[in-house]
Short mmCIF file of C-alpha atoms and ligand atoms in Angstrom, two decimals:
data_model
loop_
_atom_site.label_atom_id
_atom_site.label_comp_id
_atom_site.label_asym_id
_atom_site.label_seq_id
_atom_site.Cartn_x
_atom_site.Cartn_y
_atom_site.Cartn_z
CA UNK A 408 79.79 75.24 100.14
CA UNK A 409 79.75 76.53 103.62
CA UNK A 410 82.63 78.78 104.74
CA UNK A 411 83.66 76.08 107.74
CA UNK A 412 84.55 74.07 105.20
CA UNK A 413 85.98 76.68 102.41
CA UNK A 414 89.56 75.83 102.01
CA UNK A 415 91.48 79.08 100.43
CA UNK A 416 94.73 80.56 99.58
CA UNK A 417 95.94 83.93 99.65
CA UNK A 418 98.37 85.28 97.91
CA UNK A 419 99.88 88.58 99.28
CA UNK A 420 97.90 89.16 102.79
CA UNK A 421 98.68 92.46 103.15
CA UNK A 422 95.69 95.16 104.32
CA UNK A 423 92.54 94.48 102.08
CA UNK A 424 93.53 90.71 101.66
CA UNK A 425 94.75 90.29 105.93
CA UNK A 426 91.38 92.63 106.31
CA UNK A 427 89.44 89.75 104.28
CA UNK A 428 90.72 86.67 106.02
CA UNK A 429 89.55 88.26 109.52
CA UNK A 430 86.45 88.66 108.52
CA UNK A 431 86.83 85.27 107.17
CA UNK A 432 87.83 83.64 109.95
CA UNK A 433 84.83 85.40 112.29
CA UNK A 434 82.22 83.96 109.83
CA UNK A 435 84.01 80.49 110.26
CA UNK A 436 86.62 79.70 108.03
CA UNK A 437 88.83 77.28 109.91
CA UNK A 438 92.57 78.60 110.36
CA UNK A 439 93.72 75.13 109.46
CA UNK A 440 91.98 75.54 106.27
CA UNK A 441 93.75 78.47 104.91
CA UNK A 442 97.46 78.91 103.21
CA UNK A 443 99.15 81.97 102.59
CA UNK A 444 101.52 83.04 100.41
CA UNK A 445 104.15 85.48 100.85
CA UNK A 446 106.53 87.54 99.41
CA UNK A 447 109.51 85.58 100.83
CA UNK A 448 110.32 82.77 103.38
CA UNK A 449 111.09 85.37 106.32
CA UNK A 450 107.98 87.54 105.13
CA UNK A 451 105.65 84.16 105.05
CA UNK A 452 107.26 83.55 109.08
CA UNK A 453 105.93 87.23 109.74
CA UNK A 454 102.69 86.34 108.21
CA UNK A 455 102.12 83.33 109.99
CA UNK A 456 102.95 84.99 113.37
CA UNK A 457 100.26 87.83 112.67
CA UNK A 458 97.68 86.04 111.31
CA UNK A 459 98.11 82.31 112.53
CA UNK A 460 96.92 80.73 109.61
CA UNK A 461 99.78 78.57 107.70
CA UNK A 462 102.07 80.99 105.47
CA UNK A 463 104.90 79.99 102.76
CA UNK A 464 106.27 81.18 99.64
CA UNK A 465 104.61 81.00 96.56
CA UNK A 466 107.59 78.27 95.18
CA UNK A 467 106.84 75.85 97.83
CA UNK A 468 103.24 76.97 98.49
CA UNK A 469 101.83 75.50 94.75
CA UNK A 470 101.20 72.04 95.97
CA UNK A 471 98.63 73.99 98.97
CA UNK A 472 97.07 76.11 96.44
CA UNK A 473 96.06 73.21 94.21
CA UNK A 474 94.18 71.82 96.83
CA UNK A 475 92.12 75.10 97.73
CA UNK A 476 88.42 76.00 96.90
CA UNK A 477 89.12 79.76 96.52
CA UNK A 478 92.11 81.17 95.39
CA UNK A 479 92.21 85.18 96.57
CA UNK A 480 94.82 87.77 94.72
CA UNK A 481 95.63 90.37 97.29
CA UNK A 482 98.68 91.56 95.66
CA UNK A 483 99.34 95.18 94.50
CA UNK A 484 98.82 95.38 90.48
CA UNK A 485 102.67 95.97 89.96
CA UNK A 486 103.36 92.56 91.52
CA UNK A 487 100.49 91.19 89.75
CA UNK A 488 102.39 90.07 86.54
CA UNK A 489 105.11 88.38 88.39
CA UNK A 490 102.58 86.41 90.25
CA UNK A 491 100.19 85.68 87.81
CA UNK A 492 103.48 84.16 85.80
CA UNK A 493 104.49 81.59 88.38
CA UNK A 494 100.93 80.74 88.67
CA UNK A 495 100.79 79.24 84.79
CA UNK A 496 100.28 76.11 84.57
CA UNK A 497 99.34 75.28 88.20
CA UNK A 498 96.23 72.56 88.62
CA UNK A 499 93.36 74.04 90.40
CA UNK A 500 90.63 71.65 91.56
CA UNK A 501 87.92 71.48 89.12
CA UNK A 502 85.89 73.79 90.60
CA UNK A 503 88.10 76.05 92.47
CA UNK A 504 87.74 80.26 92.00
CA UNK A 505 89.94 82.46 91.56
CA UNK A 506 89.33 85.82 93.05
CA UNK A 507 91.50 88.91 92.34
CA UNK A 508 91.33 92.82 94.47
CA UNK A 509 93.92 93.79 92.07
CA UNK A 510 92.64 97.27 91.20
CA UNK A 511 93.09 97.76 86.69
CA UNK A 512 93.94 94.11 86.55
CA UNK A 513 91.19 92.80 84.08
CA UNK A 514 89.84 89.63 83.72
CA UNK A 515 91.33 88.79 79.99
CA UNK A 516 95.04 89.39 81.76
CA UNK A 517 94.45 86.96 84.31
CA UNK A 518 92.78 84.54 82.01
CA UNK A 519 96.04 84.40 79.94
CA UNK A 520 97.84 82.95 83.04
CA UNK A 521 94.89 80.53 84.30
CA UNK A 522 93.22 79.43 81.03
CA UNK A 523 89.47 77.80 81.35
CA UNK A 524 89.40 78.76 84.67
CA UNK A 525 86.24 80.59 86.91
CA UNK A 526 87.59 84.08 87.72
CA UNK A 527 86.35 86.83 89.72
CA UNK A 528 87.74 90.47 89.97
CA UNK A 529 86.23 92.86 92.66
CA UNK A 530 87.17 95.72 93.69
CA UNK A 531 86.08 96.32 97.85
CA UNK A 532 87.00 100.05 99.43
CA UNK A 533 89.01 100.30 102.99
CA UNK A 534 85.74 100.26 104.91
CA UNK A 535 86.08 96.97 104.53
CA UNK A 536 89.09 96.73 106.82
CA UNK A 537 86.38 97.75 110.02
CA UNK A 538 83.86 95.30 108.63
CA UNK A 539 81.92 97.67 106.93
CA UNK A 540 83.04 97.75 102.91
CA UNK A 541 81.01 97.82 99.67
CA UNK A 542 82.61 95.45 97.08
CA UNK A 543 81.87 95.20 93.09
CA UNK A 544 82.59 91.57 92.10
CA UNK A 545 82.47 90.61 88.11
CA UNK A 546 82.75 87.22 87.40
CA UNK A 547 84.38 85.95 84.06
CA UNK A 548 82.41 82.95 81.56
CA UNK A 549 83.36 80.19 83.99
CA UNK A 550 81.70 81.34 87.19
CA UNK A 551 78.87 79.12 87.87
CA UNK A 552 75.85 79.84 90.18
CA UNK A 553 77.43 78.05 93.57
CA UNK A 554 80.68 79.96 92.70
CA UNK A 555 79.12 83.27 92.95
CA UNK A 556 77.40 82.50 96.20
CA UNK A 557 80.71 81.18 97.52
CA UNK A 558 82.66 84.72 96.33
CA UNK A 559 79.58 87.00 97.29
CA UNK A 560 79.96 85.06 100.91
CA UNK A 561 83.52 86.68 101.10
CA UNK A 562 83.23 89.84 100.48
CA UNK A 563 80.01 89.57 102.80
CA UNK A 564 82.24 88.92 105.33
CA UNK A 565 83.49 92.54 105.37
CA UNK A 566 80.49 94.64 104.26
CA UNK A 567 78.25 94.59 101.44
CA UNK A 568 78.76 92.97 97.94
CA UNK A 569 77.14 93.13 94.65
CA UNK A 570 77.66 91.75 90.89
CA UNK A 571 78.04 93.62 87.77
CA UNK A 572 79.66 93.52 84.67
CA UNK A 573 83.43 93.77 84.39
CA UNK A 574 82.70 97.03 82.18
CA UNK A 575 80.88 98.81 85.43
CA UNK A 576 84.06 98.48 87.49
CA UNK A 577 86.05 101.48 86.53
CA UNK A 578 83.00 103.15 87.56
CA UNK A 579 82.29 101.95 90.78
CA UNK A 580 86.42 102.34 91.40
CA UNK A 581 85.81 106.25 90.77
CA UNK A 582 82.26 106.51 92.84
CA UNK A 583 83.05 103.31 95.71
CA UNK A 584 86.67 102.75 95.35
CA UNK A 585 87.92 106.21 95.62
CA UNK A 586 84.28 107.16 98.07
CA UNK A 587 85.86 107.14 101.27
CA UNK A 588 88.46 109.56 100.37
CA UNK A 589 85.75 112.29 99.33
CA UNK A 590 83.73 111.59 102.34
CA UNK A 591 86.76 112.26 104.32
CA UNK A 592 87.12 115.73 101.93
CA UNK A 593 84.34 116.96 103.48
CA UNK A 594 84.51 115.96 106.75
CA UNK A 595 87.81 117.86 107.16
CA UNK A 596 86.09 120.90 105.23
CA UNK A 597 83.52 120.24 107.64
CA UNK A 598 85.99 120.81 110.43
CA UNK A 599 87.61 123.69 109.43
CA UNK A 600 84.54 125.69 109.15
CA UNK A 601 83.85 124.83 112.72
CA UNK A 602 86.93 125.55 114.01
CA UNK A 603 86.69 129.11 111.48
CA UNK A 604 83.26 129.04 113.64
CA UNK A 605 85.40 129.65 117.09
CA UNK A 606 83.93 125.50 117.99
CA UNK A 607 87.07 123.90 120.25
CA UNK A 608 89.03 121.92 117.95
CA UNK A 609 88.18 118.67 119.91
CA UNK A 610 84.46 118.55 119.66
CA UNK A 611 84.62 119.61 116.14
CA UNK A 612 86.48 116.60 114.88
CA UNK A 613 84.51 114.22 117.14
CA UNK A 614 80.97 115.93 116.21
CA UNK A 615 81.89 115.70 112.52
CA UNK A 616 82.45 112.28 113.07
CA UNK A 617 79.42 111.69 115.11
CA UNK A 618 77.60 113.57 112.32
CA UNK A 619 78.50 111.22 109.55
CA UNK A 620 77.92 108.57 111.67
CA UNK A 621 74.33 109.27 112.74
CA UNK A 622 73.57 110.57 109.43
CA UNK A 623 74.63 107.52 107.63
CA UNK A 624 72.56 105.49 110.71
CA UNK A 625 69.58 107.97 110.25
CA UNK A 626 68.76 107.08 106.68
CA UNK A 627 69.46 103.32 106.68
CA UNK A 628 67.22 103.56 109.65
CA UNK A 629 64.24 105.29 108.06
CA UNK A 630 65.23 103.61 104.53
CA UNK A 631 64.04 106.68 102.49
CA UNK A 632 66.53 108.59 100.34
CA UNK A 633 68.80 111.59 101.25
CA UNK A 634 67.16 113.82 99.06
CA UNK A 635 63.95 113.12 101.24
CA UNK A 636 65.93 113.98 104.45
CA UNK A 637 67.38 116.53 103.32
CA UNK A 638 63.78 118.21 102.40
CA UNK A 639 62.74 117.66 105.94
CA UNK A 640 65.34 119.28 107.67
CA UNK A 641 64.96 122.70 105.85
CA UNK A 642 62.49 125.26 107.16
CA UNK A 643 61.95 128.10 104.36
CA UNK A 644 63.96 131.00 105.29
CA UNK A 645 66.08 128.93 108.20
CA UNK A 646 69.45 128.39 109.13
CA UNK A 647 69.85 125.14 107.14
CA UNK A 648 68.41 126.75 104.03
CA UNK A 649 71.03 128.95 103.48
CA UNK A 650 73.34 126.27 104.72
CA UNK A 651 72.37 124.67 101.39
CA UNK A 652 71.87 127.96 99.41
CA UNK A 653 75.74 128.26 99.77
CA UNK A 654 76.75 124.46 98.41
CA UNK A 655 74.40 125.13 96.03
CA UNK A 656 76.03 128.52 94.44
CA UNK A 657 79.43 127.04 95.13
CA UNK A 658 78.30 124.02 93.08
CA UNK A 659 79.50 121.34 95.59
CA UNK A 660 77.02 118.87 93.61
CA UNK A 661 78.74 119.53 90.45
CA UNK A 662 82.16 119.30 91.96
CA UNK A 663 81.25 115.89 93.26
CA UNK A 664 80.02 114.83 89.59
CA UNK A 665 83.60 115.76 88.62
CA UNK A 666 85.35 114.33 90.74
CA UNK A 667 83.65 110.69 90.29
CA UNK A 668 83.69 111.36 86.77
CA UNK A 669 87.88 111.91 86.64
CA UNK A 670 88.19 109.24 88.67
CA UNK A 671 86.50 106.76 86.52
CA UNK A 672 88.58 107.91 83.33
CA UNK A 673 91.99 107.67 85.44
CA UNK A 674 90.52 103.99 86.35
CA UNK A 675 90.23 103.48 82.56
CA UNK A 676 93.38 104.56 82.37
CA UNK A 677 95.31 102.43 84.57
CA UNK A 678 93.54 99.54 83.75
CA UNK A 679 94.59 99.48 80.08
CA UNK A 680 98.15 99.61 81.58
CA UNK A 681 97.93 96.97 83.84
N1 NAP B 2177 93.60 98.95 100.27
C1 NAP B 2177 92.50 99.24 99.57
O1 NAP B 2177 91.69 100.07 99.90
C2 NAP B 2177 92.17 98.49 98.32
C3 NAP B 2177 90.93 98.67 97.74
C4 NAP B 2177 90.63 97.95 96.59
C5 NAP B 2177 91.56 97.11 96.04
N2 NAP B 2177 92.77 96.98 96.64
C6 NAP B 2177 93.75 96.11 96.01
O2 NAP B 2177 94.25 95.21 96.96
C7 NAP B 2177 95.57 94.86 96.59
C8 NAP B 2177 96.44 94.94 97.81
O3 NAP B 2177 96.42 96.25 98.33
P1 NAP B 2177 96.83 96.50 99.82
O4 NAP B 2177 96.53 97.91 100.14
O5 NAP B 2177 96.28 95.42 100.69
O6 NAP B 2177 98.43 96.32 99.67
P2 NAP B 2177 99.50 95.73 100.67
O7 NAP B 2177 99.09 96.00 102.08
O8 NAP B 2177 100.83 96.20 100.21
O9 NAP B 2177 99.37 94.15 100.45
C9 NAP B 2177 100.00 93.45 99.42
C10 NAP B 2177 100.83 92.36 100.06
O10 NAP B 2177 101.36 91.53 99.03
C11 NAP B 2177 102.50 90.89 99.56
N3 NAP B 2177 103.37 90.53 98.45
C12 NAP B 2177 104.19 91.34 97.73
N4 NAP B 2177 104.80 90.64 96.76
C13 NAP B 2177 104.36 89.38 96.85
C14 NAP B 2177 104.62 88.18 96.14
N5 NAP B 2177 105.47 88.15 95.11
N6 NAP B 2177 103.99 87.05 96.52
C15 NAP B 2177 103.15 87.05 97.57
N7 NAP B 2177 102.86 88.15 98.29
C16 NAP B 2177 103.46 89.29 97.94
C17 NAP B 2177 103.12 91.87 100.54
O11 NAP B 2177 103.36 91.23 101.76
P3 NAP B 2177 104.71 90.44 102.13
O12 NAP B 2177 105.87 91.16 101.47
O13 NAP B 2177 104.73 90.48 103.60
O14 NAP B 2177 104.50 89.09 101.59
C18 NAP B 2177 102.03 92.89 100.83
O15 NAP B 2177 101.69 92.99 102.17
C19 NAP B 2177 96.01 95.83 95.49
O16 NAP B 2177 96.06 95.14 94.26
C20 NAP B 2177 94.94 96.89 95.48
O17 NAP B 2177 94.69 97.35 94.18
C21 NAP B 2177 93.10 97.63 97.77
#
């Protein structure tokens, strides 16, 4: 199925799932083919006014969401069981999808509320919300082939997308999900050691930024690893060499480990709560 003729719902467009339906609706899903569902009748007029797709409440939006191909779950996992309750024992068209962002909400949960039905649970991070994510998506035992193309077309939308198992995504929460956040960490570290450097405070935080940026640009450009770069830009005995001497005594690599590492276990965590 192509995405100019995808027909979807969303329920909850708030910032990933609002983020998602722009990117959407660049890559040519039709406004007129797309119902949302909010979290009351004045929050479904707000809805409709930012967005301009069709927005109602989830008691008067059922009949909508039984015709839709794709079904997307852009609530926060608090409001997840209340949802996922009013949704028993709606019809879904044969082959519909259900997709869920939810982060800890698992695949069995959801499969309580819509039984025999093809469910996907991915987890994107907020570069998505410039275009520019990186999504996990793990489908449950009903996803077929054309259904995976369909939900990898999505998240494609906003970045980059891959499959794996639902047992990899607490994982890729603490390395992809939680990534942007450390990236920031040391971009603000990064700042305050120019600043500490006597650098005026306004090229610091746009250098940083440009620094990232062509960094990032540099090795998708040359398609090598960073390990490699990193080897070429050190001359033995040179200012970047003790650069790297210092990370390295300070452990910056192991602190890194660490920090991926908790965040996977408090993704384990939350998703047994959920
Ligand atoms: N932001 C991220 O980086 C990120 C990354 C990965 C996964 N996620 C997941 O994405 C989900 C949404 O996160 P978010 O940051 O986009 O949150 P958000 O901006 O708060 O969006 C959730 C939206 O749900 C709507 N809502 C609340 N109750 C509802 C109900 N009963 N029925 C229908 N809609 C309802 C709310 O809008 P109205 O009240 O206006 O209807 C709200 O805007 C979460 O489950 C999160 O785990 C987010």
């Amino acid at each position: 199925m192509s995405l100019n003729t995808l027909k979807i719902g969303i329920v909850g467009l708030g910032n990933m799932s609002g983020a998602i339906l722009k990117g959407l609706l660049k890559a040519g899903v039709l406004p007129e083919n797309v119902v949302g569902i909010a979290s009351s009748p004045e929050r479904a007029t707000l809805r409709q006014a930012e967005y301009d797709v069709s927005c109602t409440t989830l008691e008067l939006g059922k009949e909508a969401l039984s015709q839709v191909d794709l079904l997307l779950l852009g609530v926060k996992p608090f409001v997840m069981p209340a949802v996922l309750a009013d949704l028993e024992g709606i019809t879904l068209k044969a082959e519909a999808v259900v997709v869920s962002v939810a982060a800890g909400t698992t695949l069995a949960t959801i499969g309580e509320s819509l039984p025999n039905t093809a469910i996907v649970r991915a987890m994107p991070n907020t570069p998505a919300l410039v275009g520019q994510g990186f999504t996990a998506m793990a489908p449950n035992a009903y996803v077929g082939d054309a259904q995976k193309t369909l939900v990898a077309s999505v998240f494609e939308a906003v970045g980059k997308a891959v499959w794996l198992e639902e047992g990899q995504i607490n994982a890729f929460t603490g390395l992809f999900g939680s990534g942007p956040a450390y990236v920031f960490y040391i971009m603000e570290a990064l700042v305050e050691a120019g600043l500490a450097e006597g650098l005026p405070p306004e090229l610091v935080e746009a250098g940083v930024l440009q620094l990232v940026k062509g960094s990032a640009l540099l090795l998708e450009t040359r398609a090598t690893t960073a390990s490699q770069l990193k080897a070429e830009v050190v001359t033995p005995n040179g200012t970047t060499a003790k650069g790297l001497e210092a990370l390295a005594s300070a452990k910056v690599d192991v602190a890194l480990q660490e920090a991926v590492h908790q965040a996977t276990r408090r993704a384990e965590e939350l998703s047994k709560n959920v």
